[in-house]
Structure formats: structure tokens, C-alpha cells
Coordinates of C-alpha atoms and ligand atoms in Angstrom, one line a residue:
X1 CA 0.0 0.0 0.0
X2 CA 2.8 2.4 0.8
X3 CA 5.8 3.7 -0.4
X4 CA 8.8 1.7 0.6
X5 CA 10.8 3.5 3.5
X6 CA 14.0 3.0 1.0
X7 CA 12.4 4.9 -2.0
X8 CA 11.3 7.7 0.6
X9 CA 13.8 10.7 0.4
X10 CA 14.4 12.9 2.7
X11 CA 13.9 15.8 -0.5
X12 CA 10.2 14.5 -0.7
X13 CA 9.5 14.7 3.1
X14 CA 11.1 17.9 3.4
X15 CA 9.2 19.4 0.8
X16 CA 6.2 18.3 2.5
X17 CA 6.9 19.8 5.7
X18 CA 7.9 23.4 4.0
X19 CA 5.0 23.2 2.0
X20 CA 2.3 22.3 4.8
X21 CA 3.9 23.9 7.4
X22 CA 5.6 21.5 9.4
X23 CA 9.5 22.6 9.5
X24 CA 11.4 25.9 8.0
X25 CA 14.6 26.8 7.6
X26 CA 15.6 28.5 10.2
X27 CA 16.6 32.7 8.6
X28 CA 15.6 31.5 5.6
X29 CA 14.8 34.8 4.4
X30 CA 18.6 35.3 5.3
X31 CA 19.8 32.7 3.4
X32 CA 19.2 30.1 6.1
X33 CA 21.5 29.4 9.0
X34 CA 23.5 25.9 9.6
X35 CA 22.0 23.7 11.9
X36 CA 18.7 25.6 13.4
X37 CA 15.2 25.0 12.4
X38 CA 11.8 26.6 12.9
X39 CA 9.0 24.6 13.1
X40 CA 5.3 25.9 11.7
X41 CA 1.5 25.8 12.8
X42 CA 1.9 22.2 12.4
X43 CA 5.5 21.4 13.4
X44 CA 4.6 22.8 16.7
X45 CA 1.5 20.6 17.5
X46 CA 3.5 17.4 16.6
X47 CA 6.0 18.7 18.8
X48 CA 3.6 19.8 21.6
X49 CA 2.0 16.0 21.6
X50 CA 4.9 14.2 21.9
X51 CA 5.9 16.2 24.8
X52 CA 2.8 15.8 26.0
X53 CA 2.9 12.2 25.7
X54 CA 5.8 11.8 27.4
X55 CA 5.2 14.2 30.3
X56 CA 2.0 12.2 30.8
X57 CA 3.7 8.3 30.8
X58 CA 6.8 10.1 32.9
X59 CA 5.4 12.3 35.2
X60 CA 1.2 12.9 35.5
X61 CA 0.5 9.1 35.2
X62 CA 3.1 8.0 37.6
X63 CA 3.5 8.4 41.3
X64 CA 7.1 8.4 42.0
X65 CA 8.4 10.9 39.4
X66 CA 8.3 14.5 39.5
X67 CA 9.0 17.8 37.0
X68 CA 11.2 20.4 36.8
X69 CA 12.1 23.4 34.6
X70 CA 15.6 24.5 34.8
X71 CA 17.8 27.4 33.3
X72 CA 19.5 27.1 30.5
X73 CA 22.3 29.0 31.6
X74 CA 23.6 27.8 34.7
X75 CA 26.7 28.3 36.6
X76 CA 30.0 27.7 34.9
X77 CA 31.0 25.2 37.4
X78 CA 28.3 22.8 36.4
X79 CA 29.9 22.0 33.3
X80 CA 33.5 21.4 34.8
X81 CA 31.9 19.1 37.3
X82 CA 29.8 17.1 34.8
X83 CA 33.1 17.0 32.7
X84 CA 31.5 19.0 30.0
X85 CA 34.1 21.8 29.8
X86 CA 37.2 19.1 29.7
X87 CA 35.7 16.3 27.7
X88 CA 32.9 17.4 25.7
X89 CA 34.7 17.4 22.3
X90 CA 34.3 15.7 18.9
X91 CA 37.6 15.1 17.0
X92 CA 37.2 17.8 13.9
X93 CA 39.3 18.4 10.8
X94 CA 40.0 20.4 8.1
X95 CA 40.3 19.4 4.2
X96 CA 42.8 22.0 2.3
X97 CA 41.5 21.2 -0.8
X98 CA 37.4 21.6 -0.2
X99 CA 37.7 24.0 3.1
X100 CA 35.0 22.0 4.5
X101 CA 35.6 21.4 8.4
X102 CA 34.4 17.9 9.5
X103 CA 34.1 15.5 12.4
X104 CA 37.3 13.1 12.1
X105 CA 35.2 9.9 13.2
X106 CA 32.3 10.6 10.3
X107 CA 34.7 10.9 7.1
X108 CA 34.4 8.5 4.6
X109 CA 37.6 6.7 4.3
X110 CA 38.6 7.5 0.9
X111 CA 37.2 10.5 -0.9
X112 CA 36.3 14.1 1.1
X113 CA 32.5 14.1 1.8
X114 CA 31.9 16.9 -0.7
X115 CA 33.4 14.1 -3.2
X116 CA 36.7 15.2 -4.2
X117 CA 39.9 14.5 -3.6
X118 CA 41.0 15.0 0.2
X119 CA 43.6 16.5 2.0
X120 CA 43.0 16.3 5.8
X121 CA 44.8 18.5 8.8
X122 CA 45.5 16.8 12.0
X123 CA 42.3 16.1 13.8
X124 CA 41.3 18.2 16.6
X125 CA 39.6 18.0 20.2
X126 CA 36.5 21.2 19.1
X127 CA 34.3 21.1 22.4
X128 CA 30.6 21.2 21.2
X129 CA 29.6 23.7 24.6
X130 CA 28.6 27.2 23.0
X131 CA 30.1 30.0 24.9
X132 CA 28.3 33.0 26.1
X133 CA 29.1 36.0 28.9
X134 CA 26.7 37.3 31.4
X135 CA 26.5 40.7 32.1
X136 CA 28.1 43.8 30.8
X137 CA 31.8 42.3 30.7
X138 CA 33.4 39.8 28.1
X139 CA 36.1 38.3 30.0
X140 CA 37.1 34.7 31.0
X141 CA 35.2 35.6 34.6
X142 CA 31.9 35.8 32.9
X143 CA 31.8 33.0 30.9
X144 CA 29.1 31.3 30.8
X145 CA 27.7 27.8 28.4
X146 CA 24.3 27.4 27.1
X147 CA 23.8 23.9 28.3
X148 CA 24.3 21.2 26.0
X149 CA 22.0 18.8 27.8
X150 CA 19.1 19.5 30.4
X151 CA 20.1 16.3 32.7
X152 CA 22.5 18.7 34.8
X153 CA 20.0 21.1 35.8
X154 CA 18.0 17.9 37.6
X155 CA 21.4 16.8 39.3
X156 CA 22.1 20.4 40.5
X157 CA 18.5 20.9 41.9
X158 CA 18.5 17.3 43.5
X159 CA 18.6 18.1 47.1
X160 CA 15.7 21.1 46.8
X161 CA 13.5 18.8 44.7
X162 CA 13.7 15.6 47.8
X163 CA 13.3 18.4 50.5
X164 CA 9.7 19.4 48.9
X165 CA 8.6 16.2 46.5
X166 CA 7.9 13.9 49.5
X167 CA 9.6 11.3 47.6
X168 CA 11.8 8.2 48.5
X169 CA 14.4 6.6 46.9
X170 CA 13.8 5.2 43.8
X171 CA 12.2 8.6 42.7
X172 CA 12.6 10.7 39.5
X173 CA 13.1 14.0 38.1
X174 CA 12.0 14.7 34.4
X175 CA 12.4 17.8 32.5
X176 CA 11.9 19.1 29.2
X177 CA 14.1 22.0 27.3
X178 CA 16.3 23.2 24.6
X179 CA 19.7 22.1 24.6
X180 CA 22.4 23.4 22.5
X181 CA 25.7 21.8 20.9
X182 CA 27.6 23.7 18.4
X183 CA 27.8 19.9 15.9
X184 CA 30.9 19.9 13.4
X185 CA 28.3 18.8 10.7
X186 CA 24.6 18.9 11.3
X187 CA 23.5 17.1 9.1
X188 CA 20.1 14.3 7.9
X189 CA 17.8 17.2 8.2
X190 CA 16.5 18.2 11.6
X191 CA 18.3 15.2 13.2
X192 CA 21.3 16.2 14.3
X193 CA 20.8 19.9 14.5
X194 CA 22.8 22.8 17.1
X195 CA 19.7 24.0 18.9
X196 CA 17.2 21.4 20.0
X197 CA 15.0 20.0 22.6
X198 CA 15.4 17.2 24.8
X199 CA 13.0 15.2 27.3
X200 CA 15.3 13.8 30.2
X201 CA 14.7 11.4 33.0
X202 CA 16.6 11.1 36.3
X203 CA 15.6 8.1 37.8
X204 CA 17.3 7.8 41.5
X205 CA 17.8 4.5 42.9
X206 CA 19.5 2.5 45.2
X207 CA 23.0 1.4 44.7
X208 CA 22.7 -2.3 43.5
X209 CA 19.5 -1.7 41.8
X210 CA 21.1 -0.3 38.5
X211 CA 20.7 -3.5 36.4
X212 CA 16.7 -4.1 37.4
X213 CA 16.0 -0.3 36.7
X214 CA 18.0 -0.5 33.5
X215 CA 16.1 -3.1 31.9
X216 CA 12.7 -1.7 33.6
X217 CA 13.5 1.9 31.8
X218 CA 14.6 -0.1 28.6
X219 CA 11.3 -1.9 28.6
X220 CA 8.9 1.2 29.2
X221 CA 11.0 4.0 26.6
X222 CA 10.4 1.4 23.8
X223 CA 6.3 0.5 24.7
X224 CA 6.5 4.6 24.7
X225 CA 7.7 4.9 21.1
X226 CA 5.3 2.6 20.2
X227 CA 2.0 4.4 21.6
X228 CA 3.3 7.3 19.6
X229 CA 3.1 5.6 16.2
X230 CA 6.8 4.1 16.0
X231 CA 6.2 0.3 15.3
X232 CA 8.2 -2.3 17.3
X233 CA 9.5 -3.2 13.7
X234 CA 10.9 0.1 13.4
X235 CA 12.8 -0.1 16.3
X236 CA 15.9 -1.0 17.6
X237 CA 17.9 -1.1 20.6
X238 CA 22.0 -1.0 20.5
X239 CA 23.4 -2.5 23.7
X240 CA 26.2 -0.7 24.4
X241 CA 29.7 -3.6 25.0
X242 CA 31.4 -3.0 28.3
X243 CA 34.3 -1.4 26.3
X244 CA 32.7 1.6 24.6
X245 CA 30.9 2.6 28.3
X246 CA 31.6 5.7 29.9
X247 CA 34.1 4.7 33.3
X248 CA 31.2 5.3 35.4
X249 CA 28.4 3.7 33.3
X250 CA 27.6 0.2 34.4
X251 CA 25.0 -0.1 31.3
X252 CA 24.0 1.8 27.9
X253 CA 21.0 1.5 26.0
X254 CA 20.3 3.8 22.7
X255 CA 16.9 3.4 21.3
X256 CA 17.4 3.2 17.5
X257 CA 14.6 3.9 14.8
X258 CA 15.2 3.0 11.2
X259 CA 15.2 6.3 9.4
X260 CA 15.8 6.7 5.4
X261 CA 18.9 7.8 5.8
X262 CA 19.9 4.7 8.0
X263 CA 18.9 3.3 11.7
X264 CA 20.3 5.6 14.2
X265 CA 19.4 7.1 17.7
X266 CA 16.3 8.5 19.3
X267 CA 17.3 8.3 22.9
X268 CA 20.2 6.7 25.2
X269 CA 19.1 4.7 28.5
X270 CA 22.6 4.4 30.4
X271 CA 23.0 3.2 33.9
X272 CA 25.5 5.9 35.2
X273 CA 25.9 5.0 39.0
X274 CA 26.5 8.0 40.9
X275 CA 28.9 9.8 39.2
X276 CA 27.1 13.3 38.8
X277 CA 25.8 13.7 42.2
X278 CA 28.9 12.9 43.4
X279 CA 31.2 15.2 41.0
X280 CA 28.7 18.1 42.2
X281 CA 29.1 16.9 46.0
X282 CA 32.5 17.2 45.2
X283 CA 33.0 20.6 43.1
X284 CA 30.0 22.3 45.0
X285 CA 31.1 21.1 48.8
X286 CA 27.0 19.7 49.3
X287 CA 26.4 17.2 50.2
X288 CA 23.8 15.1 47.8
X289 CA 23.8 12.2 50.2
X290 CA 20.1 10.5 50.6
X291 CA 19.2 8.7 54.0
X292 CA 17.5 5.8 54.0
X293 CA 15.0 5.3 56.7
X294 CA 14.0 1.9 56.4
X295 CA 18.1 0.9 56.4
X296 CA 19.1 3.5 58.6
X297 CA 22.3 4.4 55.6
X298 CA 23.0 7.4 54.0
X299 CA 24.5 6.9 50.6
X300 CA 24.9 8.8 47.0
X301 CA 22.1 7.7 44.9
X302 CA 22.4 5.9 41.3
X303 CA 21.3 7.1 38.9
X304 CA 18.7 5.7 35.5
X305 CA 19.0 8.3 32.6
X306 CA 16.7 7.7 29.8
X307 CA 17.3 10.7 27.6
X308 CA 15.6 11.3 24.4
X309 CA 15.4 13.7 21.9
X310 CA 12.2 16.1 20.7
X311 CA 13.1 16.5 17.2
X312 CA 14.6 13.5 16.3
X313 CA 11.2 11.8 17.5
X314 CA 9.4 14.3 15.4
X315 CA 11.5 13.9 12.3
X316 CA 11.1 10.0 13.1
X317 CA 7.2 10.4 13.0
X318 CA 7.0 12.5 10.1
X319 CA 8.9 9.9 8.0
X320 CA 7.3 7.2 9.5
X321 CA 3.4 8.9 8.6
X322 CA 4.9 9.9 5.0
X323 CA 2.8 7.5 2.3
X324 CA 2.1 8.2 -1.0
X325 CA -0.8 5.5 -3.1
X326 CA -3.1 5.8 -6.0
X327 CA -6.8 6.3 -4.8
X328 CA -9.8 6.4 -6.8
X329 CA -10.5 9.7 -8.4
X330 CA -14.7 8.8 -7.4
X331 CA -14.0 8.7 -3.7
X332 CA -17.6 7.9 -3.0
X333 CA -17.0 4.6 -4.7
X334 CA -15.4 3.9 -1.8
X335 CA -12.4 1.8 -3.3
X336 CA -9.7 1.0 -1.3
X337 CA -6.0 2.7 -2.2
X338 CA -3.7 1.2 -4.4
X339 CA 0.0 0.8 -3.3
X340 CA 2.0 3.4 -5.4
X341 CA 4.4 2.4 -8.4
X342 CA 7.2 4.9 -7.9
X343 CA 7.6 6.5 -11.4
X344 CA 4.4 5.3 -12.7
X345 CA 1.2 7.7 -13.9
X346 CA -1.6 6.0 -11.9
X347 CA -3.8 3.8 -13.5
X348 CA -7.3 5.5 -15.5
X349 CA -9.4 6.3 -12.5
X350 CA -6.6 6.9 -10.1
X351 CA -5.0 9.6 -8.9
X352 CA -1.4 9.7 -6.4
X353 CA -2.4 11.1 -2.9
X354 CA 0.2 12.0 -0.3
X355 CA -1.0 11.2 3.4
X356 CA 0.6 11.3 6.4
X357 CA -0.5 8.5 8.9
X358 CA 0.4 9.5 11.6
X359 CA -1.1 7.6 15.1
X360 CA -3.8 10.0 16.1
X361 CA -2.6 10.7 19.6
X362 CA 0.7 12.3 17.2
X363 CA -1.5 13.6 14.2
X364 CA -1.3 18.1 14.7
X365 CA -5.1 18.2 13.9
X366 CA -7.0 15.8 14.6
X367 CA -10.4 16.5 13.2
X368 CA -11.5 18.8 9.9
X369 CA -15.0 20.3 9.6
X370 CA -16.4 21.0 5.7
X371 CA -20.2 22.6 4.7
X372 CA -20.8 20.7 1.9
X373 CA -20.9 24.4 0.2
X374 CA -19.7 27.5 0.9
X375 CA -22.6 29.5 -0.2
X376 CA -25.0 28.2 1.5
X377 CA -25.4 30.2 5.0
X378 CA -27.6 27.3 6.2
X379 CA -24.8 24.4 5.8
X380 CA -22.0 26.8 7.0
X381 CA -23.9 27.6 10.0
X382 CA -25.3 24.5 10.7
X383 CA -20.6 23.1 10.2
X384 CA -19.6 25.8 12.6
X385 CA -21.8 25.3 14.9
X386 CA -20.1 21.1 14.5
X387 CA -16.7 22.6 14.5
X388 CA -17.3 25.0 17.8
X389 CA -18.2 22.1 19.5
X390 CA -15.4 19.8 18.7
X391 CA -12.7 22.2 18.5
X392 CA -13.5 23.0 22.6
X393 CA -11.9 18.9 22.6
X394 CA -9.6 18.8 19.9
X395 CA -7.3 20.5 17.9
X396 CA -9.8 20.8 14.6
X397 CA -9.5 22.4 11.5
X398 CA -12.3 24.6 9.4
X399 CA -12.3 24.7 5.7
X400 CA -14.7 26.1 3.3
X401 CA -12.4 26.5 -0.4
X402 CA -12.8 24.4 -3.2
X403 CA -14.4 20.7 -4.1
X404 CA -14.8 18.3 -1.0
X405 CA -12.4 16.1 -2.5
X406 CA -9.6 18.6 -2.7
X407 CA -10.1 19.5 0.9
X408 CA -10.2 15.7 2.0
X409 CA -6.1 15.8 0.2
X410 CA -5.3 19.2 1.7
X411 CA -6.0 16.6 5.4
X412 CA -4.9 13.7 4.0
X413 CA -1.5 15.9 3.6
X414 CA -1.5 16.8 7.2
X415 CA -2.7 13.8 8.8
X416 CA -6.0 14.5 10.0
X417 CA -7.5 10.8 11.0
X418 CA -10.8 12.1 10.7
X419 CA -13.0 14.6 8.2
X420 CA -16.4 15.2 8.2
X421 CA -19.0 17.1 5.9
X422 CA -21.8 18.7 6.9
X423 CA -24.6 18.4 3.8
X424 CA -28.0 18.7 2.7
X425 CA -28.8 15.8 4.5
X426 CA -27.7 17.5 8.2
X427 CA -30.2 19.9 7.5
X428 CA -33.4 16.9 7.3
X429 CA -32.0 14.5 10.2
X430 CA -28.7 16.1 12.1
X431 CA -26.6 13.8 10.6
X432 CA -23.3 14.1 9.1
X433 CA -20.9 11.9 7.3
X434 CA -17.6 11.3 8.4
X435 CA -13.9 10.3 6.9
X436 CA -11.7 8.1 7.5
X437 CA -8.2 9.3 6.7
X438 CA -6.6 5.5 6.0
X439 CA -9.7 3.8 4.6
X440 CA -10.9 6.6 3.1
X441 CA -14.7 5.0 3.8
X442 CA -17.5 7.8 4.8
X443 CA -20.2 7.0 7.3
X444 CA -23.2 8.7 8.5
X445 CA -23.4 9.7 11.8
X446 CA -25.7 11.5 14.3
X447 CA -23.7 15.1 15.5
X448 CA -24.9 14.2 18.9
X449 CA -22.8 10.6 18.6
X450 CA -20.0 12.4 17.0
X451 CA -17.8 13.2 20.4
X452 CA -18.4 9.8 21.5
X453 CA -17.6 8.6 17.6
X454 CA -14.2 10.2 17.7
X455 CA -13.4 9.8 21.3
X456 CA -13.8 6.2 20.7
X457 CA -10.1 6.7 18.4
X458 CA -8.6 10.1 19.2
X459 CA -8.3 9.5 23.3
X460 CA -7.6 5.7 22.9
X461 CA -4.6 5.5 25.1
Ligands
LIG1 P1 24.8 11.4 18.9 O1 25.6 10.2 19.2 O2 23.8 11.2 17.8 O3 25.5 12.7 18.7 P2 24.5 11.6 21.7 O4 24.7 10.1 22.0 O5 25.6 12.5 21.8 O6 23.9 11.6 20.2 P3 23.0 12.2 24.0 O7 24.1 13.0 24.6 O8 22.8 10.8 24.5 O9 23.2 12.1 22.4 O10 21.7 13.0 24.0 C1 20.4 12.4 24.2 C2 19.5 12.6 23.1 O11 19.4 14.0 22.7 C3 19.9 11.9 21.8 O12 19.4 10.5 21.8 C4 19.1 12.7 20.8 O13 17.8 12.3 20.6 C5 19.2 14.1 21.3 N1 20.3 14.8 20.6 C6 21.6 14.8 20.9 N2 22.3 15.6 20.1 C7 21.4 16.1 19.2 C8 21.5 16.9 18.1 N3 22.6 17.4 17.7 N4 20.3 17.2 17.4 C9 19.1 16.7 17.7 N5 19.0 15.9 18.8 C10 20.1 15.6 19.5

């Protein structure tokens, strides 16, 4: 029925998302800028669900994990104790003969990446940390970082959060937030970009209990990814060998997703003892020991990071929702779609439709509202009165231009699971007919079933 993932490219998608609204170029009326992103009317829903997906699974739906919102500049000291300022570096080089800059560990091994001919310089240590100075003076006492990850703001705040949280050990801290890293190449679209968002767990345990959270964590990130849309077949997870650990990890996890451009990471699980409350005990002189009541000990707590990334996820969705088929031209024949010959004119009768699939609980709108005609006050009235009462639930979406079937594509291209089309009909017995985005099958329906009609889909959890 679909295109094949390997015959999607990432041209295709990213045309879709300029052209819909999804994802801009950052500038672009500037020419563009390297690495950043802006993300449209519907960019921003996607992103707002899965964020509110996972703030819900992390935090609202669970009793033992609680938020935070951090700064995103923080105290210069953070960085040194997390190791940031030393050993957050990629290896870089630069080719004489294309003046391109590259990371060292990401060249191809025989031609430069622009395709030529190569001539490398030594590779070297480029830390990823942009710098910035707070307050009037630019000298090495007011430097400053924009953080490159969100986690250190939770290990910093750990001892205000247990005062007030009324939590016990195993407890968590989540947070959501840009993070910045100033990548040698950003590259793949939006997926390995210099300013984006992250969605970070802290899960404190005991010490000893690293392997059983580990696995637990593993277990629950990858049923998450699949509630969003991701299918399990999509998925992958790299276990990390005991050589290619941090010193303090005792076990790494990334979740993988199979992308067009290859299967690479959406978030890292890793086991990483108690290494940063103990580097900020130690560089900030507080102590960010917990007591146990039940054992009567005090001790450091482990730590279970699972720490996954906003736009990656988003980019993931949006290729896994791209599809492009032939569908009847006579939708009310109600024939199913035909799977797509790449290349091909469709068949007499057919016509190539883009839609985006996308799981409902992802999908930016979830519900469009037509009047059969536009000039006819009694069908527009009779819509909006349909749409005001749905949109109060649901992000919906109102459209009066052009033939029913052009508006049905216009959703289709978007993702909207469901459509539905107020008509001459409404005006005899209140009923409407509604759309289904993947069957493309139309059903009559009562408005006064309608919430319960949609609910049955859109708030399935
Ligand atoms: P990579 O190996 O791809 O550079 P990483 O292992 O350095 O990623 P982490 O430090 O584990 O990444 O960060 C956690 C998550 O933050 C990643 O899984 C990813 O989803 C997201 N992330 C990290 N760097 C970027 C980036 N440059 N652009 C977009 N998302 C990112």
C-alpha cells in the first residue's frame, strides 16, 4: 500500500513539511542558518504531543516521578563538574582542498565528503559547549555555556526537589528543554541539528539496583515509542559492549529507529551510578547524600538516565506517517488505495495522494470540519456550529475553499485521522458523514454521537 521506506527521500518529506507547514529553515529569508530550524502551525502541534505524551507516561500518570524546569544557563561550574568543559569534544578536521571542516570519526575513508579528492589536517579536540558572557563584561570571569543537555539542571536541583517532592528513593526527576551543541556537521535534516529539545529522566535508585532499573526503563522508553506511532518493527535497541561505556556507566542502552537515511538514535538509556551527584558533592562542597529510613544508611544515589530527543522523534514520525498510493478519483465509490508504483502515472481512475499516517494521539489536527458548500449560509452555519463544539476537545481544523475532494487531500496531507462534511442531508436528520483518513470510507453519523464517535479513536490511550 505504501511507499517503501528506502524509495522515501528525505527531499520528498522535506518538501512536504515546507509546504504544509511543518518545519522551515531556520533565517531562511537570510539565506538560512546551519544547523537551526523553525517549526510551523503544524511542526509545533506534533512537537507539543509528543511532549505531552511523554510528560504524561513520565510524570502525571506515575506516582514516583516528579518535574522540573531548569535554566538554561547555569553556573559555569556545572559544566566542569559534569566534565563537560574538559571532555565534551568531537575530534574535527579540516580538508585543504574543499575548506569544508568535518568530524574526524564521520569521514568517509577514501574521498572528502563533498566528493573530491582529500587532504585532511591533524584532527582536533572542538568542544561542542557554545560559549556565552553574562552581564556587561566579556572576559574569562563571565563566561558562561548554554547547556548542552538538560540532565544537569536535575542533578544540580536534586537536594531542593527531595526536600519538597515527598519522595523516597527510587524517585525521579524529568524535565523538558532546549539544549544546544555547536555539531561539526549537522546534518540528515533536523536530526542532528545545534539547537534542539530534549526530554530527560533522572531516575534515583538505590545502589545495587542499577541492572533491574535498567532493563525496567529499557522496557517502558520502547512500549512509549510505540503508543506514539513508532512500530516495534521500526525499532531497535544498541546495547552498548562494556568497552565503549563511559568509566562510570555500568550499562547503555540507545533506542534506534530506522530512518531513510539509515537506523540511528532517538534516545540513550545508560546506567550511570552515581557519578554526577557525586562530581557536584564534590565541586560544590553539598552534600547530595540521601538517608535511607527503612536501612538507617545514607549513601549517594544511582542514577537511570533515559534521555531522548524532541526533534529526532518528530523527524522519526514524520517519515514514518509519509505514504504516497493511488486512490480512486470517485471517492464515494469507496475503493480501497492502491500501493504506489514509484515513477508510474496512476492507472485511468486513479490519482497519487500523499498522506501522512500518523497515530492520532501524534496527528497536529485531529479532526477537519467541511459545509458541503460554501454558499449556502444554512450548511455553514449548521458546520460551525459542529466545528465550535469539537474544537472545545480537539485541535480541529475549518475549511470552506474548493471541491470536498480537494479539501479531503489538503487533510490527508496533514494527517488529520478524521474529516467530516456537513450536507444537505444534516439539514433533514442532524446527521453528518464522516472520513476516515486510512480507509478513506465515509459513514453517517448523528452530531450528537459524533464526540463519542471520535473519542472512541482520538483519546484511545
Ligand atoms: P549522537 O551520538 O547522535 O551525537 P548523543 O549520544 O551525543 O547523540 P546524547 O548526549 O545521549 O546524544 O543525547 C540524548 C538525546 O538527545 C539523543 O538521543 C538525541 O535524541 C538528542 N540529541 C543529541 N544531540 C542532538 C542533536 N545534535 N540534534 C538533535 N537531537 C540531539
Amino acid at each position: 500500500m505504501t511507499t517503501d521506506k528506502a524509495q522515501l527521500t528525505m527531499e520528498a518529506l522535506a518538501s512536504l513539511c515546507k509546504r504544509r507547514g511543518f518545519i522551515f529553515q531556520s533565517s531562511e529569508i537570510y539565506g538560512g542558518i546551519n544547523g537551526f530550524w523553525d517549526y510551523g502551525p503544524l511542526g509545533v502541534e506534533l512537537k507539543r504531543n509528543i511532549k505531552e505524551s511523554w510528560w504524561r507516561a513520565m510524570v502525571q500518570n506515575r506516582d514516583d516521578i516528579v518535574g522540573l524546569d531548569s535554566s538554561i544557563i547555569m553556573h559555569p561550574r556545572i559544566w566542569e563538574a559534569s566534565g563537560h568543559v574538559k571532555g565534551f569534544t568531537d575530534p574535527m578536521v579540516d580538508c585543504r582542498k574543499c575548506k569544508g571542516r568535518w568530524r574526524a570519526d564521520q569521514l568517509p575513508e577514501t574521498k572528502c565528503p563533498q566528493g573530491g579528492p582529500h587532504e585532511y589536517t591533524e584532527a582536533r579536540l572542538f568542544n561542542l559547549m557554545f560559549e556565552t558572557n553574562v552581564g556587561p563584561v566579556k572576559d574569562a570571569s563571565t563566561v558562561a555555556y548554554l547547556r548542552p543537555e538538560t540532565a544537569q539542571g536535575i542533578f544540580a536541583q536534586f537536594k531542593n526537589v527531595l526536600e519538597v517532592a515527598r519522595q523516597k528513593v527510587p524517585f525521579g526527576i524529568a524535565q523538558i528543554g532546549k539544549a544546544f551543541r555547536n555539531e561539526i556537521n549537522p546534518r540528515n535534516y533536523t536530526f542532528r541539528s545545534r539547537e534542539f529539545e530534549q526530554m530527560e529522566l533522572e531516575f534515583f535508585i538505590k545502589p545495587g539496583t542499577d541492572a533491574e532499573w535498567h532493563e525496567y526503563w529499557v522496557a517502558e522508553r520502547l512500549k512509549w515509542y510505540q503508543s506514539i506511532g513508532l512500530p516495534e518493527g521500526h525499532l531497535h535497541r544498541y546495547v552498548y559492549p562494556k568497552e565503549e561505556l563511559a568509566h562510570y556507566a555500568s550499562a547503555c542502552v540507545d533506542v534506534m529507529y530506522d530512518f531513510p537515511f539509515g537506523t540511528q538514535e532517538l534516545e540513550g538509556i545508560a546506567a550511570r551510578g552515581n557519578f554526577d551527584l557525586s562530581r557536584h558533592q564534590e565541586f560544590s562542597g553539598k552534600s547530595m547524600e540521601y538517608f535511607d529510613e527503612e536501612t538507617k544508611q545514607k549513601f549517594v544515589p544511582h542514577v537511570v538516565e533515559p534521555s531522548a530527543g524532541v526533534d529526532r522523534i518528530a523527524l522519526a514520525l514524520l517519515c514514518e506517517a509519509y505514504h504516497e498510493e493511488w486512490v480512486p478519483t470517485a471517492e464515494a465509490a469507496g475503493q480501497p488505495p492502491q500501493p504506489t508504483e514509484p515513477g508510474q502515472p496512476p492507472p485511468q481512475g486513479y490519482e497519487a495522494r500523499t498522506v501522512m499516517r500518523f497515530a492520532p494521539r501524534a496527528a497536529p489536527v485531529k479532526v477537519a470540519v467541511f459545509p458541503l458548500m460554501k454558499n449556502k449560509p444554512e450548511l455553514v452555519e449548521k458546520a460551525r456550529g459542529v466545528f465550535d463544539t469539537l474544537r472545545r476537545r480537539w485541535p480541529a481544523f475549518w475549511d470552506v475553499a474548493g471541491a470536498i475532494g480537494r479539501r479531503y487531500r489538503r487533510q490527508d496531507e496533514i494527517g488529520t485521522p478524521f474529516c467530516i462534511t456537513v450536507d444537505f442531508q444534516t439539514l433533514e436528520d442532524t446527521t453528518v458523514t464522516i472520513r476516515d483518513r486510512d480507509t478513506m470510507k465515509q459513514e453517517r453519523v448523528a452530531i450528537a454521537d459524533l464526540p463519542a464517535k471520535l473519542a472512541a479513536t482520538l483519546d484511545a490511550a
